[in-house]
CSV table of C-alpha atoms in Angstrom, one decimal:
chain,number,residue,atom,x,y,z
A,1,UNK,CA,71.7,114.8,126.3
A,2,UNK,CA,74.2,116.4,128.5
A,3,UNK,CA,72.4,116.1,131.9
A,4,UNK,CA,74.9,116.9,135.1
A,5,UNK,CA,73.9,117.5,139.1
A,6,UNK,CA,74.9,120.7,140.4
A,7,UNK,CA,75.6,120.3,144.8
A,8,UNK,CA,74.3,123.6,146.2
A,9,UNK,CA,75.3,122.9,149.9
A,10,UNK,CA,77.9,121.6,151.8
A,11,UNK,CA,82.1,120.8,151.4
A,12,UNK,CA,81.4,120.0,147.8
A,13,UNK,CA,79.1,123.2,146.7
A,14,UNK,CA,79.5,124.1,143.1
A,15,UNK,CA,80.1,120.6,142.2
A,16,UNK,CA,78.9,119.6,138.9
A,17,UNK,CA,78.3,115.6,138.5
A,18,UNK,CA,77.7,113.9,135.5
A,19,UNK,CA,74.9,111.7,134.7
A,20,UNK,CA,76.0,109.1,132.2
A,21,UNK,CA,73.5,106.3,132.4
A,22,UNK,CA,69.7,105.6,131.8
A,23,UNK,CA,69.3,104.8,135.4
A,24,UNK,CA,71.7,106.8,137.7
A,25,UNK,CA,71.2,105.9,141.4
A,26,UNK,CA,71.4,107.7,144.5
A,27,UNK,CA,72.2,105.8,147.7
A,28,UNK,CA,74.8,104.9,150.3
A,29,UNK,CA,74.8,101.1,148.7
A,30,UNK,CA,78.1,100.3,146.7
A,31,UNK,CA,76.2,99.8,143.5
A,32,UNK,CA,74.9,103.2,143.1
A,33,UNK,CA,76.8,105.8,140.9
A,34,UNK,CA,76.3,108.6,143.7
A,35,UNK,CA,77.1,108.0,147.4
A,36,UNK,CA,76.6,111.1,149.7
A,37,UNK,CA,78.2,110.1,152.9
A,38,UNK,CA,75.5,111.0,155.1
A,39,UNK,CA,73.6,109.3,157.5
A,40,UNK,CA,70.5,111.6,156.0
A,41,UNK,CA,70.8,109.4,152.5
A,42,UNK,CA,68.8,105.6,152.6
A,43,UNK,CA,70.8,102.6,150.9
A,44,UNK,CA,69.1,102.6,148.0
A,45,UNK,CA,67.5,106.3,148.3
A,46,UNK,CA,66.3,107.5,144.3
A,47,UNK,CA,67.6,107.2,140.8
A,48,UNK,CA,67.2,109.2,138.1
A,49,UNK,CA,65.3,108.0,135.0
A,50,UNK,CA,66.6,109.2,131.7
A,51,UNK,CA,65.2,108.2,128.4
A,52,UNK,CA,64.0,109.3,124.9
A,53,UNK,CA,64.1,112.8,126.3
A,54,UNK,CA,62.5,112.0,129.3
A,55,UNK,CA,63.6,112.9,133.2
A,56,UNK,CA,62.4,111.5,136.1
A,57,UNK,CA,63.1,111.1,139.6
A,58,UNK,CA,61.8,108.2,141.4
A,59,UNK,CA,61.9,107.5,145.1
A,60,UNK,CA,62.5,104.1,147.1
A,61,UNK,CA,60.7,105.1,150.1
A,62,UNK,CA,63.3,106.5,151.5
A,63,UNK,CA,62.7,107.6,155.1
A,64,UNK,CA,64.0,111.1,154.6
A,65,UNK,CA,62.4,111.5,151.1
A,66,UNK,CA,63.6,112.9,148.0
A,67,UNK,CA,62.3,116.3,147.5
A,68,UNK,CA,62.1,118.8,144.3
A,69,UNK,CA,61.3,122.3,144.5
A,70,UNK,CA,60.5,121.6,148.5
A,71,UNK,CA,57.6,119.3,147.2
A,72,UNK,CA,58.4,115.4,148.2
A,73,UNK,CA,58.2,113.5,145.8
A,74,UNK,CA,55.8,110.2,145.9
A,75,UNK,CA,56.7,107.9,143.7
A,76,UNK,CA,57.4,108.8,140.4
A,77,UNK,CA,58.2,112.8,138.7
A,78,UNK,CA,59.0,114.1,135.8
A,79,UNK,CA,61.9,116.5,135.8
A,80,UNK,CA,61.7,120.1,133.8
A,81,UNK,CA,64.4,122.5,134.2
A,82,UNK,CA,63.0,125.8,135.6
A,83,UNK,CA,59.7,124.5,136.1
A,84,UNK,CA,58.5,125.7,139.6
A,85,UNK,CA,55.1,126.1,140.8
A,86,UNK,CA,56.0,129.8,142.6
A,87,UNK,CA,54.2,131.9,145.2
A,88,UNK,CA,53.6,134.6,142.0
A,89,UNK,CA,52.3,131.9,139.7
A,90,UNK,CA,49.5,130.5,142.2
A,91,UNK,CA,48.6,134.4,142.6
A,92,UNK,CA,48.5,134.8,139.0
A,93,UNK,CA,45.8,131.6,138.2
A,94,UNK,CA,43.8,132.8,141.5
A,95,UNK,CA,43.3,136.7,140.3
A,96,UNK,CA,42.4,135.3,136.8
A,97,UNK,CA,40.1,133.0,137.6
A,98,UNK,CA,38.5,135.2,140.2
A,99,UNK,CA,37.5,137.4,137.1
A,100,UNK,CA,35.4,134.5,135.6
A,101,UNK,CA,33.9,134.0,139.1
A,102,UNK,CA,32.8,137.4,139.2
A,103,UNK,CA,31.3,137.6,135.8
A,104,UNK,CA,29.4,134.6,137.0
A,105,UNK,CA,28.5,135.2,140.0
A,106,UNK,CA,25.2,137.6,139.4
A,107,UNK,CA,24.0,134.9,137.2
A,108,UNK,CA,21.4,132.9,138.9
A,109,UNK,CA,19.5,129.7,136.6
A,110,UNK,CA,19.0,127.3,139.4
A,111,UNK,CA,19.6,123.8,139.7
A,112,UNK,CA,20.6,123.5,135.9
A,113,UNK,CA,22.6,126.3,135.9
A,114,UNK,CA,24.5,124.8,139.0
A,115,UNK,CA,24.8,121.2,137.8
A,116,UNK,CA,26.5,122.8,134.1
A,117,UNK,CA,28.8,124.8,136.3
A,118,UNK,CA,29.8,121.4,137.9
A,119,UNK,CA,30.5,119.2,134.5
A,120,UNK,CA,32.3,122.5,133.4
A,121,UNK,CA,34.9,122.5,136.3
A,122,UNK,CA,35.0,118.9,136.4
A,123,UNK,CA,35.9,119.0,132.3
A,124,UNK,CA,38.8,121.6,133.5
A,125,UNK,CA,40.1,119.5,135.6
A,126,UNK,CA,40.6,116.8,133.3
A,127,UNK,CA,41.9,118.9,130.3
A,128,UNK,CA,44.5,119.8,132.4
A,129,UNK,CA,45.3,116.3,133.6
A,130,UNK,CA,45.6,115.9,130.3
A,131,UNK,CA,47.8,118.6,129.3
A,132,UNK,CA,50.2,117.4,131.5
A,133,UNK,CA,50.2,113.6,130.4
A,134,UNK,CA,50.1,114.6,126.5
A,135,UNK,CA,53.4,116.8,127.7
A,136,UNK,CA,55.4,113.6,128.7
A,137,UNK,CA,53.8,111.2,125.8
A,138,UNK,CA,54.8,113.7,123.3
A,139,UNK,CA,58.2,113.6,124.4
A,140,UNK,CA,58.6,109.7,123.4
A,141,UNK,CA,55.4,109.8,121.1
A,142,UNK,CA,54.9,110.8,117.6
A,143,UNK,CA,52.2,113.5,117.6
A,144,UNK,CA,50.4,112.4,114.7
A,145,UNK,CA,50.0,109.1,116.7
A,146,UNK,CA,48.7,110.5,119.9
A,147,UNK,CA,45.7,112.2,117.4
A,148,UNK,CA,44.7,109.3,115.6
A,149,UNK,CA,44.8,106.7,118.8
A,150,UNK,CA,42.5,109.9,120.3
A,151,UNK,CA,40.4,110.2,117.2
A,152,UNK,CA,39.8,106.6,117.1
A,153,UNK,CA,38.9,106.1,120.8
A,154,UNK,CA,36.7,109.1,120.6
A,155,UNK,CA,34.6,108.2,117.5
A,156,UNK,CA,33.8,105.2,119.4
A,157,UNK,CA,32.9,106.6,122.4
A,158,UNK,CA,31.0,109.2,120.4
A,159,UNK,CA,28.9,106.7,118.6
A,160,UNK,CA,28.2,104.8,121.6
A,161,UNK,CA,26.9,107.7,123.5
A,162,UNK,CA,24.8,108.7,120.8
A,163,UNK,CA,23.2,105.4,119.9
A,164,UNK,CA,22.5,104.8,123.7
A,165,UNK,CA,21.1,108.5,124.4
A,166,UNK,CA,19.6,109.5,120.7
A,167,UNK,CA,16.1,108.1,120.5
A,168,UNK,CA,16.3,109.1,116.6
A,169,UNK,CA,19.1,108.3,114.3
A,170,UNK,CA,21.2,111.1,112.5
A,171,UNK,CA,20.1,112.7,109.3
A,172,UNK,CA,23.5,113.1,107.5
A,173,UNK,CA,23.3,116.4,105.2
A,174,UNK,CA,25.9,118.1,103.4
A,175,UNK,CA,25.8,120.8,105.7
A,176,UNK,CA,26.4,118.4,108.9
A,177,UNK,CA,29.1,116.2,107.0
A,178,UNK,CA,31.1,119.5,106.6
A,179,UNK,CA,30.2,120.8,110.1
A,180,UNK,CA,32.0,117.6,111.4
A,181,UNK,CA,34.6,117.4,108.8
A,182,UNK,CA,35.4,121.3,110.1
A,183,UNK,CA,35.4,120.3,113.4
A,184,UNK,CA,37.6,117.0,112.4
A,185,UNK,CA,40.3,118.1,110.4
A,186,UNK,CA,40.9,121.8,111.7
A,187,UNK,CA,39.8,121.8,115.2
A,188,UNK,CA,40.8,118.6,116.4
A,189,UNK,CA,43.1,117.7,114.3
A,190,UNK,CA,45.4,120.8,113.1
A,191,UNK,CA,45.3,122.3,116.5
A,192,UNK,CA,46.6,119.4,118.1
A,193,UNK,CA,49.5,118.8,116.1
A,194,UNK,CA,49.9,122.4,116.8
A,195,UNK,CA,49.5,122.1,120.5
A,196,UNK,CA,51.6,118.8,120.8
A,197,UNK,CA,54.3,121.1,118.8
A,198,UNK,CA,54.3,123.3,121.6
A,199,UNK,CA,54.3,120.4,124.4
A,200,UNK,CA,57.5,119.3,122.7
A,201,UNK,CA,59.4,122.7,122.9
A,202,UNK,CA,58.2,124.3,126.2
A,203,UNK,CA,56.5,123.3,130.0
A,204,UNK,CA,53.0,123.2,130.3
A,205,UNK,CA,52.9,125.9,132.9
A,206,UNK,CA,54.6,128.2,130.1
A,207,UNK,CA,51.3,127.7,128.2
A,208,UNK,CA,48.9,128.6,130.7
A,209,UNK,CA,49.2,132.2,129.9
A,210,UNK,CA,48.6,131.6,126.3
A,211,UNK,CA,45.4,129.5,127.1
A,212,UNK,CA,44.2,132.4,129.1
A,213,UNK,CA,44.0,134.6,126.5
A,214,UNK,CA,40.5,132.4,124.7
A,215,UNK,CA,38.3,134.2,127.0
A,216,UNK,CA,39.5,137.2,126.3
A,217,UNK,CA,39.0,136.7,122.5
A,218,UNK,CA,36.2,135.1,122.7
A,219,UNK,CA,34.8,138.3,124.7
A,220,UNK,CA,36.2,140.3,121.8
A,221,UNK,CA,34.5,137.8,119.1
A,222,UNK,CA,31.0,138.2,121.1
A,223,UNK,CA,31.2,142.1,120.6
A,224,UNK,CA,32.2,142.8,117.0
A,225,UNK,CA,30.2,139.9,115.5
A,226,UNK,CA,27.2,138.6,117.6
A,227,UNK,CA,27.0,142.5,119.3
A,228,UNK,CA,27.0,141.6,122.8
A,229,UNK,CA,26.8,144.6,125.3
A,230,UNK,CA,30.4,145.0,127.2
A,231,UNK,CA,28.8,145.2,130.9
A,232,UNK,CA,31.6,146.0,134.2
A,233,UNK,CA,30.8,142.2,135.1
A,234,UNK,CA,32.7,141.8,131.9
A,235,UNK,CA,35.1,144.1,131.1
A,236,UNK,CA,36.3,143.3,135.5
A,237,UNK,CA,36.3,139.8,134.5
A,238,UNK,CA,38.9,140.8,131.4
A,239,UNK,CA,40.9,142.8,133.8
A,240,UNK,CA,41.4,140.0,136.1
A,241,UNK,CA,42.1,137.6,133.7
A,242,UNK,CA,45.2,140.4,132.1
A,243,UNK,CA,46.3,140.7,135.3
A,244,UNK,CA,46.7,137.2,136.1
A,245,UNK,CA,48.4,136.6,132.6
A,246,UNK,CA,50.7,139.6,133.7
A,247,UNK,CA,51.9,137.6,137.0
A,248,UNK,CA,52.4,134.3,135.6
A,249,UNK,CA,54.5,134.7,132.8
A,250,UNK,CA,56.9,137.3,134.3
């Protein structure tokens, strides 16, 4: 991996520096491979982590901090070239999601409805903490690994669950054995070899767009097949959610 740093202010501008070493540290200290002179830069201020097609800054607790993208880094981050959270972007997510608030928002089912909408944005939450993780572990992971460590961790859990909340135990048909199998093999399994494909060749946020577009099939899917009456609530909601796909991928 040719990786190089690129000075953008100062005597030095233009400079391209070479990084040639798993660990490449930043720092006024003699044993680190850059030394800015300025008063600015701690001793032993960051290093770089490269590995296995992983980059990553960490900080030392530096008093001035180590920022990317203006964000201060805490800790550990993973580096992505041209990965920027930008002012467009945030509008982006906001106007689509707005859409799904809208188509929601006329529908009133109480305290049920209320405590559903919660596990829902709580689930979103977590499949996108997710994204993010499988996007570095993929880098250093085989996929096929990742699925059967997840399929074997989630059988589990899925059993447990069932046997401690399932008063009566399963009748296994053929028709459930290839309801499961379906949902095995195709959605959980092809799809995220297929996902983890795309983890390994491009940054999450570059996916978001394509994520977008489910409720917008599945919208589509409701009409032709189940027959489902395209109300405004809806077709805003679609609007919204084609806008915001507009904004975030230009």
């Amino acid at each position: 991996m040719d990786l190089k740093l690129k000075v953008l202010e100062g005597k030095s501008v233009g400079q391209e520096i070479p990084v040639r070493c798993k660990k490449f540290f930043i720092g006024r200290a003699e044993d680190c491979q850059l030394r800015p002179g300025s008063d600015l830069i701690s001793r032993h201020h960051c290093v770089l982590l490269v590995e296995d097609g992983y980059i990553g800054v960490r900080d030392f607790g530096s008093k001035n901090g180590t920022f990317i993208n203006d964000e201060r880094v805490v800790g550990e981050r993973e580096l992505k070239p041209g990965d920027r959270l930008t002012v467009r972007k945030v509008v982006g997510v906001l106007i689509a999601y707005a859409g799904i608030v809208v188509l929601f928002a006329g529908q009133t089912g109480g305290a049920a409805s209320l405590l559903g909408d919660a596990i829902v944005f709580v689930s979103a939450f977590l499949l996108a903490e997710r994204l993010v993780y499988l996007a570095r572990a993929v880098q250093s992971l085989d996929p096929v690994k990742l699925l059967l460590s997840q399929a074997a961790i989630g059988s589990m859990l899925f059993m447990l669950g069932s046997a401690l909340t399932e008063p009566m135990p399963t009748a296994w048909t053929v028709r459930l054995g290839a309801s499961v199998a379906y949902q095995g093999v195709l959605i959980a399994g092809f799809n995220f070899v297929v996902n983890m494909w795309l983890l390994q060749r491009y940054r999450p946020s570059s996916l978001v767009p394509f994520f977008l577009t489910q409720p917008l099939f599945g919208v589509l899917a409701a009409a032709v097949v189940a027959g489902d009456p395209l109300t405004w609530e809806l077709l805003l909601a679609c609007v919204a959610v084609g806008i915001g796909m507009g904004l975030t991928t230009r």
